[in-house]
Short mmCIF file of C-alpha atoms and ligand atoms in Angstrom, two decimals:
data_model
loop_
_atom_site.label_atom_id
_atom_site.label_comp_id
_atom_site.label_asym_id
_atom_site.label_seq_id
_atom_site.Cartn_x
_atom_site.Cartn_y
_atom_site.Cartn_z
CA MET G 179 -26.87 -13.97 42.81
CA ILE G 180 -28.18 -10.79 44.42
CA PHE G 181 -31.65 -9.60 45.25
CA ILE G 182 -32.51 -5.95 45.49
CA VAL G 183 -35.71 -4.25 46.40
CA SER G 184 -36.76 -1.67 43.92
CA SER G 185 -38.65 1.52 44.74
CA ASN G 186 -42.05 -0.02 44.22
CA CYS G 187 -41.12 -2.91 46.47
CA LEU G 188 -40.87 -5.60 43.87
CA LEU G 189 -38.21 -8.18 44.30
CA VAL G 190 -35.82 -8.12 41.34
CA LYS G 191 -33.35 -10.87 40.65
CA ILE G 192 -30.13 -9.70 39.02
CA GLU G 193 -27.31 -11.78 37.56
CA ARG G 194 -23.74 -10.80 38.41
CA ALA G 195 -22.82 -9.71 34.95
CA ASP G 196 -25.76 -7.32 34.88
CA ILE G 197 -24.49 -5.65 37.97
CA ILE G 198 -21.21 -4.84 36.28
CA PHE G 199 -23.08 -3.36 33.37
CA LEU G 200 -25.41 -1.41 35.58
CA MET G 201 -22.48 0.17 37.28
CA VAL G 202 -20.68 1.39 34.14
CA THR G 203 -19.57 5.00 34.50
CA LEU G 204 -17.46 7.23 32.37
CA LYS G 205 -14.81 7.10 35.01
CA ASN G 206 -14.36 3.34 35.04
CA LEU G 207 -14.58 3.18 31.25
CA ARG G 208 -11.66 5.59 31.12
CA GLN G 209 -9.78 3.30 33.48
CA GLN G 210 -10.48 0.26 31.32
CA ILE G 211 -9.35 2.13 28.22
CA SER G 212 -6.05 3.10 29.74
CA THR G 213 -5.52 -0.45 31.05
CA VAL G 214 -5.94 -1.83 27.54
CA ALA G 215 -3.70 0.86 26.02
CA ALA G 216 -1.00 0.23 28.60
CA SER G 217 -1.10 -3.54 28.11
CA VAL G 218 -0.78 -3.10 24.31
CA GLU G 219 2.20 -0.82 24.78
CA GLU G 220 3.81 -3.35 27.04
CA GLN G 221 3.09 -6.46 24.94
CA LEU G 222 3.81 -5.23 21.40
CA PRO G 223 7.59 -4.73 21.55
CA GLN G 224 7.96 -8.29 22.86
CA ILE G 225 6.20 -9.80 19.82
CA ASN G 226 8.62 -11.12 17.23
CA GLU G 227 6.41 -13.10 14.87
CA THR G 228 3.72 -11.86 12.52
CA THR G 229 1.35 -14.67 13.57
CA ARG G 230 1.53 -13.56 17.20
CA CYS G 231 0.82 -10.03 16.06
CA GLU G 232 -2.30 -11.32 14.30
CA GLU G 233 -3.33 -13.21 17.46
CA LEU G 234 -3.08 -10.03 19.49
CA ARG G 235 -5.11 -8.18 16.86
CA VAL G 236 -7.94 -10.73 17.16
CA HIS G 237 -7.67 -10.65 20.94
CA LEU G 238 -8.19 -6.88 20.92
CA LEU G 239 -10.22 -6.00 17.83
CA GLY G 240 -11.88 -9.32 16.89
CA ARG G 241 -15.60 -9.85 17.32
CA LYS G 242 -15.15 -10.83 20.95
CA GLY G 243 -12.00 -8.73 21.41
CA GLU G 244 -11.34 -6.54 24.43
CA VAL G 245 -11.75 -3.26 22.56
CA THR G 246 -14.87 -4.47 20.81
CA GLN G 247 -16.38 -5.43 24.19
CA LEU G 248 -15.72 -1.95 25.53
CA PHE G 249 -17.73 -0.47 22.64
CA LYS G 250 -20.66 -2.58 23.79
CA LEU G 251 -20.65 -0.76 27.14
CA LEU G 252 -21.43 2.56 25.46
CA GLY G 253 -25.16 1.89 25.61
CA LYS G 254 -25.02 1.35 29.36
CA LEU G 255 -23.61 4.82 30.04
CA PRO G 256 -25.81 7.79 30.93
CA PRO G 257 -26.70 9.46 27.60
CA GLN G 258 -24.78 12.68 28.29
CA ASP G 259 -21.50 10.70 28.72
CA ARG G 260 -21.86 8.66 25.52
CA PRO G 261 -20.36 11.10 22.97
CA ILE G 262 -17.16 11.62 24.94
CA ALA G 263 -16.89 7.88 25.71
CA GLY G 264 -17.41 7.06 22.01
CA GLN G 265 -14.65 9.48 21.09
CA LEU G 266 -12.27 7.92 23.63
CA LEU G 267 -13.01 4.43 22.38
CA ASN G 268 -12.47 5.41 18.74
CA GLU G 269 -9.15 6.93 19.65
CA LEU G 270 -8.17 3.73 21.44
CA LYS G 271 -9.16 1.64 18.43
CA LYS G 272 -7.16 3.87 16.10
CA LYS G 273 -4.14 3.79 18.33
CA VAL G 274 -4.21 0.01 18.69
CA THR G 275 -4.67 -0.51 14.93
CA ALA G 276 -1.81 1.83 14.09
CA ALA G 277 0.50 0.24 16.68
CA LEU G 278 -0.23 -3.23 15.33
CA ALA G 279 0.39 -2.14 11.74
CA CYS G 280 3.61 -0.45 12.75
CA ARG G 281 4.85 -3.61 14.49
CA LEU G 282 3.87 -5.73 11.50
CA THR G 283 5.88 -3.62 9.08
CA ALA G 284 8.82 -3.66 11.43
CA LEU G 285 8.65 -7.49 11.52
CA GLY G 286 8.07 -7.79 7.78
CA SER G 287 10.73 -5.36 6.62
CA ALA G 288 13.50 -6.87 8.67
CA PRO G 289 13.93 -10.07 6.58
CA GLN G 290 13.42 -8.04 3.38
CA GLN G 291 16.34 -5.83 4.19
CA SER G 292 18.70 -8.72 4.73
CA GLN G 293 17.39 -10.38 1.58
CA SER G 294 18.14 -7.37 -0.55
CA LYS G 295 21.73 -7.44 0.69
CA THR G 296 22.31 -10.97 -0.59
CA GLU G 297 20.07 -11.07 -3.69
CA ARG G 298 19.68 -8.87 -6.75
CA ILE G 299 16.87 -8.63 -9.28
CA ASP G 300 17.96 -9.19 -12.86
CA ILE G 301 15.87 -6.63 -14.75
CA THR G 302 17.17 -7.88 -18.11
CA LEU G 303 15.26 -11.19 -17.79
CA PRO G 304 12.26 -11.37 -20.15
CA GLY G 305 8.87 -11.00 -18.39
CA THR G 306 6.15 -13.65 -18.22
CA TYR G 307 3.78 -13.68 -21.19
CA HIS G 308 0.10 -13.44 -20.24
CA PRO G 309 -1.91 -14.02 -23.43
CA HIS G 310 -5.01 -11.84 -23.81
CA GLY G 311 -8.30 -13.41 -24.80
CA HIS G 312 -10.54 -11.83 -27.39
CA PHE G 313 -14.01 -12.25 -28.86
CA HIS G 314 -14.77 -15.20 -31.10
CA PRO G 315 -14.65 -14.23 -34.81
CA LEU G 316 -18.42 -14.80 -35.07
CA SER G 317 -19.03 -12.43 -32.14
CA GLN G 318 -16.70 -9.88 -33.74
CA VAL G 319 -18.65 -10.06 -37.00
CA GLN G 320 -21.96 -9.80 -35.15
CA GLN G 321 -20.70 -6.74 -33.25
CA LYS G 322 -19.51 -5.14 -36.47
CA ILE G 323 -22.94 -5.65 -38.06
CA GLU G 324 -24.72 -4.31 -34.99
CA GLU G 325 -22.42 -1.28 -34.96
CA ILE G 326 -23.27 -0.37 -38.54
CA PHE G 327 -27.03 -0.55 -37.89
CA LEU G 328 -26.88 1.17 -34.50
CA ARG G 329 -25.35 4.12 -36.32
CA MET G 330 -28.41 4.16 -38.61
CA GLY G 331 -30.79 4.42 -35.64
CA PHE G 332 -31.64 0.72 -35.24
CA THR G 333 -31.89 -1.00 -31.86
CA VAL G 334 -30.95 -4.59 -31.05
CA ALA G 335 -33.78 -6.99 -30.16
CA VAL G 336 -33.67 -10.65 -29.19
CA GLY G 337 -36.08 -13.54 -28.98
CA PRO G 338 -36.14 -17.14 -27.71
CA GLU G 339 -34.28 -19.97 -29.44
CA ILE G 340 -37.08 -22.41 -28.59
CA GLU G 341 -40.03 -21.21 -30.63
CA THR G 342 -43.62 -22.16 -31.20
CA GLU G 343 -44.77 -23.20 -34.65
CA TYR G 344 -46.89 -20.04 -34.66
CA TYR G 345 -43.95 -17.60 -34.49
CA ASN G 346 -41.50 -19.65 -36.53
CA PHE G 347 -43.95 -20.44 -39.36
CA GLU G 348 -47.64 -19.52 -39.18
CA ALA G 349 -47.36 -15.82 -38.34
CA LEU G 350 -44.79 -15.62 -41.16
CA ASN G 351 -47.40 -16.87 -43.64
CA ILE G 352 -46.05 -20.43 -43.74
CA PRO G 353 -49.08 -22.57 -42.78
CA ALA G 354 -48.78 -26.26 -41.89
CA HIS G 355 -48.17 -28.49 -44.93
CA HIS G 356 -46.97 -25.50 -46.96
CA PRO G 357 -44.13 -26.77 -49.18
CA ALA G 358 -41.97 -23.85 -48.05
CA ARG G 359 -41.61 -25.52 -44.65
CA GLU G 360 -39.24 -27.96 -46.26
CA GLU G 361 -36.74 -25.16 -46.73
CA TRP G 362 -36.51 -24.94 -43.00
CA ASP G 363 -35.99 -28.53 -41.92
CA SER G 364 -36.48 -28.28 -38.17
CA PHE G 365 -35.59 -29.86 -34.84
CA TYR G 366 -38.88 -30.35 -32.99
CA ILE G 367 -38.95 -30.49 -29.18
CA ASP G 368 -42.57 -31.54 -28.88
CA GLU G 369 -45.74 -31.30 -30.98
CA THR G 370 -45.71 -27.52 -31.18
CA HIS G 371 -42.25 -26.36 -30.11
CA LEU G 372 -39.09 -26.35 -32.18
CA LEU G 373 -35.62 -24.80 -32.25
CA ARG G 374 -36.08 -21.70 -34.38
CA THR G 375 -34.90 -22.15 -37.95
CA HIS G 376 -34.34 -18.44 -38.56
CA THR G 377 -34.47 -15.14 -36.69
CA SER G 378 -37.62 -13.97 -38.52
CA PRO G 379 -39.91 -14.99 -35.57
CA VAL G 380 -38.28 -12.17 -33.59
CA GLN G 381 -39.82 -9.74 -36.14
CA ILE G 382 -43.28 -10.99 -35.18
CA ARG G 383 -42.63 -10.86 -31.44
CA ILE G 384 -41.33 -7.29 -31.56
CA MET G 385 -44.11 -6.06 -33.89
CA GLU G 386 -46.69 -7.56 -31.52
CA GLU G 387 -45.11 -5.65 -28.65
CA ARG G 388 -44.49 -2.27 -30.24
CA LYS G 389 -46.19 0.16 -32.55
CA PRO G 390 -44.63 1.43 -35.78
CA PRO G 391 -42.31 3.13 -36.65
CA LEU G 392 -39.85 0.38 -35.85
CA ARG G 393 -36.19 -0.18 -36.69
CA ILE G 394 -34.56 -3.28 -35.23
CA ILE G 395 -31.88 -5.85 -35.82
CA CYS G 396 -32.10 -9.25 -34.18
CA PRO G 397 -28.96 -11.34 -33.95
CA GLY G 398 -29.15 -14.93 -32.74
CA ARG G 399 -28.53 -18.64 -32.99
CA CYS G 400 -30.62 -20.76 -35.35
CA TYR G 401 -30.96 -24.49 -35.95
CA ARG G 402 -31.66 -26.59 -39.03
CA ARG G 403 -31.49 -30.29 -39.71
CA ASP G 404 -28.59 -29.99 -42.10
CA ASN G 405 -25.73 -32.42 -42.25
CA GLN G 406 -22.47 -30.81 -41.35
CA ASP G 407 -20.08 -30.14 -44.20
CA ALA G 408 -17.78 -27.29 -45.26
CA THR G 409 -20.71 -24.91 -45.85
CA HIS G 410 -23.48 -26.28 -43.60
CA SER G 411 -23.87 -26.53 -39.86
CA PRO G 412 -26.96 -27.58 -37.87
CA VAL G 413 -26.26 -24.61 -35.56
CA PHE G 414 -25.52 -21.26 -37.09
CA HIS G 415 -26.16 -17.55 -36.57
CA GLN G 416 -28.31 -15.00 -38.31
CA VAL G 417 -28.97 -11.30 -38.10
CA GLU G 418 -32.44 -10.12 -38.98
CA MET G 419 -33.13 -6.52 -40.00
CA LEU G 420 -36.63 -5.01 -39.89
CA TRP G 421 -37.78 -1.47 -40.60
CA VAL G 422 -41.46 -0.58 -40.54
CA GLU G 423 -42.65 2.94 -41.23
CA LYS G 424 -44.85 5.03 -43.50
CA GLN G 425 -43.98 4.98 -47.17
CA LEU G 426 -40.98 2.68 -47.17
CA SER G 427 -40.18 1.26 -50.59
CA LEU G 428 -38.02 -1.42 -52.21
CA ALA G 429 -35.66 1.34 -53.29
CA ASN G 430 -35.10 2.22 -49.61
CA LEU G 431 -34.36 -1.41 -48.86
CA LYS G 432 -31.84 -1.65 -51.67
CA TYR G 433 -30.16 1.54 -50.50
CA ILE G 434 -29.81 0.26 -46.90
CA ILE G 435 -28.39 -3.06 -48.10
CA GLU G 436 -25.89 -1.33 -50.39
CA LEU G 437 -24.80 0.97 -47.62
CA PHE G 438 -24.38 -1.97 -45.27
CA VAL G 439 -22.43 -4.12 -47.73
CA LYS G 440 -20.04 -1.22 -48.48
CA GLU G 441 -19.51 -0.57 -44.79
CA PHE G 442 -19.00 -4.24 -43.94
CA PHE G 443 -16.92 -5.51 -46.89
CA GLY G 444 -15.48 -2.31 -48.32
CA LYS G 445 -15.89 -0.80 -51.78
CA ARG G 446 -13.97 -3.50 -53.61
CA TYR G 447 -16.73 -6.09 -53.20
CA GLN G 448 -19.34 -5.99 -55.97
CA MET G 449 -23.01 -6.51 -55.26
CA ARG G 450 -26.14 -7.48 -57.23
CA PHE G 451 -29.80 -8.21 -56.53
CA SER G 452 -31.98 -10.91 -57.99
CA ALA G 453 -35.59 -12.03 -57.52
CA ASP G 454 -36.42 -14.67 -54.93
CA PHE G 455 -39.38 -15.99 -52.99
CA PHE G 456 -40.16 -15.99 -49.26
CA PRO G 457 -43.72 -16.49 -47.96
CA PHE G 458 -43.32 -13.49 -45.59
CA THR G 459 -41.97 -10.92 -48.06
CA GLU G 460 -43.41 -9.63 -51.33
CA PRO G 461 -41.53 -8.88 -53.49
CA SER G 462 -38.54 -10.89 -52.24
CA ILE G 463 -34.95 -10.48 -53.32
CA GLN G 464 -31.64 -12.21 -52.94
CA VAL G 465 -28.37 -10.35 -52.53
CA HIS G 466 -25.12 -11.60 -54.03
CA ILE G 467 -21.62 -10.28 -53.67
CA ARG G 468 -18.41 -10.90 -55.57
CA PRO G 469 -15.24 -10.52 -53.53
CA PRO G 470 -12.20 -9.06 -55.33
CA TYR G 471 -10.37 -12.40 -54.95
CA SER G 472 -13.15 -14.43 -56.61
CA THR G 473 -14.94 -14.76 -59.91
CA ASP G 474 -18.09 -16.24 -58.34
CA TRP G 475 -21.17 -14.47 -57.12
CA LEU G 476 -22.11 -15.63 -53.63
CA GLU G 477 -25.45 -15.24 -51.92
CA ILE G 478 -25.28 -13.33 -48.65
CA MET G 479 -28.87 -12.65 -47.68
CA GLY G 480 -32.58 -12.97 -48.40
CA ALA G 481 -34.67 -9.83 -48.18
CA GLY G 482 -37.91 -8.19 -49.25
CA MET G 483 -40.86 -5.97 -48.45
CA VAL G 484 -42.81 -7.38 -45.47
CA ASP G 485 -45.91 -9.13 -46.86
CA PRO G 486 -49.11 -7.18 -45.96
CA ILE G 487 -50.52 -10.45 -44.56
CA VAL G 488 -47.72 -10.48 -41.96
CA LEU G 489 -48.34 -6.83 -41.04
CA GLN G 490 -52.05 -7.58 -40.61
CA GLU G 491 -51.29 -10.61 -38.45
CA VAL G 492 -49.55 -8.42 -35.86
CA GLY G 493 -52.29 -5.78 -35.97
CA TYR G 494 -50.55 -3.21 -38.18
CA ASP G 495 -52.49 -1.51 -40.95
CA PRO G 496 -50.79 -2.27 -44.32
CA ASP G 497 -52.49 0.78 -45.82
CA GLN G 498 -50.76 2.99 -43.30
CA VAL G 499 -47.29 1.44 -43.01
CA THR G 500 -44.94 -0.66 -45.09
CA GLY G 501 -41.84 -2.53 -44.00
CA PHE G 502 -38.80 -4.29 -45.26
CA ALA G 503 -36.58 -6.99 -43.79
CA PHE G 504 -33.58 -9.10 -44.48
CA GLY G 505 -31.95 -12.15 -42.91
CA LEU G 506 -28.25 -12.92 -43.27
CA GLY G 507 -25.99 -15.69 -42.02
CA ILE G 508 -23.19 -14.49 -39.77
CA GLU G 509 -20.95 -17.48 -40.63
CA ARG G 510 -21.33 -16.75 -44.32
CA MET G 511 -20.38 -13.07 -43.80
CA ALA G 512 -17.35 -14.04 -41.70
CA MET G 513 -16.23 -16.64 -44.26
CA LEU G 514 -16.38 -14.13 -47.08
CA ARG G 515 -14.70 -11.36 -45.19
CA TYR G 516 -11.84 -13.48 -43.84
CA LYS G 517 -11.58 -15.98 -46.73
CA ILE G 518 -12.47 -19.00 -44.55
CA ASP G 519 -13.45 -22.03 -46.57
CA ASP G 520 -14.84 -24.35 -43.89
CA ILE G 521 -17.70 -23.40 -41.54
CA ARG G 522 -16.70 -26.14 -39.08
CA LEU G 523 -13.63 -24.12 -38.07
CA PHE G 524 -15.90 -21.74 -36.14
CA PHE G 525 -17.11 -24.46 -33.83
CA GLN G 526 -13.95 -26.46 -33.17
CA ASN G 527 -12.42 -23.90 -30.79
CA ASP G 528 -8.95 -24.59 -32.11
CA LEU G 529 -6.78 -21.80 -30.77
CA ARG G 530 -4.54 -21.87 -33.82
CA PHE G 531 -7.59 -20.78 -35.81
CA LEU G 532 -9.09 -18.38 -33.25
CA HIS G 533 -5.81 -16.55 -32.65
CA GLN G 534 -5.87 -15.30 -36.24
CA PHE G 535 -8.70 -12.86 -35.53
N1 LIG R 120 -35.67 -15.85 -42.73
C1 LIG R 120 -35.11 -16.06 -44.05
C2 LIG R 120 -34.21 -17.28 -44.00
O1 LIG R 120 -33.80 -17.70 -42.98
C3 LIG R 120 -34.31 -14.88 -44.51
C4 LIG R 120 -35.16 -13.65 -44.72
C5 LIG R 120 -35.38 -12.77 -43.68
C6 LIG R 120 -35.72 -13.36 -45.95
C7 LIG R 120 -36.15 -11.64 -43.87
C8 LIG R 120 -36.48 -12.26 -46.14
C9 LIG R 120 -36.67 -11.39 -45.12
O2 LIG R 120 -33.90 -17.85 -45.03
#
């Protein structure tokens, strides 16, 4: 320990290490740099293992390495010497890194060369097969539907799978004790929350948030208390379509549906409309299609003009705007398009099934 008396006569205590730092000059930094460089030059050719090479790298360039420590001295130099010292140190670091890399390749390539003398690669052997994954058929169908509507200027919207009774029923003109609730036999979570039974509540949520005009499709998972069989599943997927604007009519709705069905199934599928009832649309329709391989008409979606009561509920003026909507089941669409006769296949994750799409 050393004591020195500073100019204003205060006694300052200085540790030994500080003294070294205090005395850093460009000259002795230069010396230290050349010492390190010389020792690397001397040591490297004697190293014959890659692990020793790595050890030396850590010793020099690691967090506490010799070169790294030298960088820390930069701040102790008089400011005018720092740029040149920094340059010297960077050169040292570059040189050391390059020398280490060079030695490493020399060590690594030596065994390779002898190996290639004794062994040959048989390029006629078949390669290893790496199977590619792909989207689940239900996702593919959903994407296809989205694609068709995105081209028509729709945007995709989503809503929660756990819904309140208000959004799943009441706002859609299905009050408590209304017999229509039986159509949507539900899984309740508590007194007022349930797993949504259709994607129609997303219509309400989006209309509450935005002003007309509005063009959305809402894909998503839905839940109903149905026993599982070849055509029913308690978990399934729907896509909802909603368009609200001035002067929309049932004819516009039919046109959009026809366009969509042609795009999705192709021209060989026939289509027909019939009357139906939903509490949230008036009038309501049902859409059937007949695939070329079948003689039966199969229902693919429910649709209709949004009931003025629903528009009012979200604060829209039914005298100013009208709207139409439909809801379709993705499983049903996939089954018809790919001739699948059992809905359970979608949920079993059997690769023999999934690979076919
Ligand atoms: N939400 C209805 C259902 O799940 C389908 C539907 C949607 C009907 C929109 C009309 C309009 O059965």
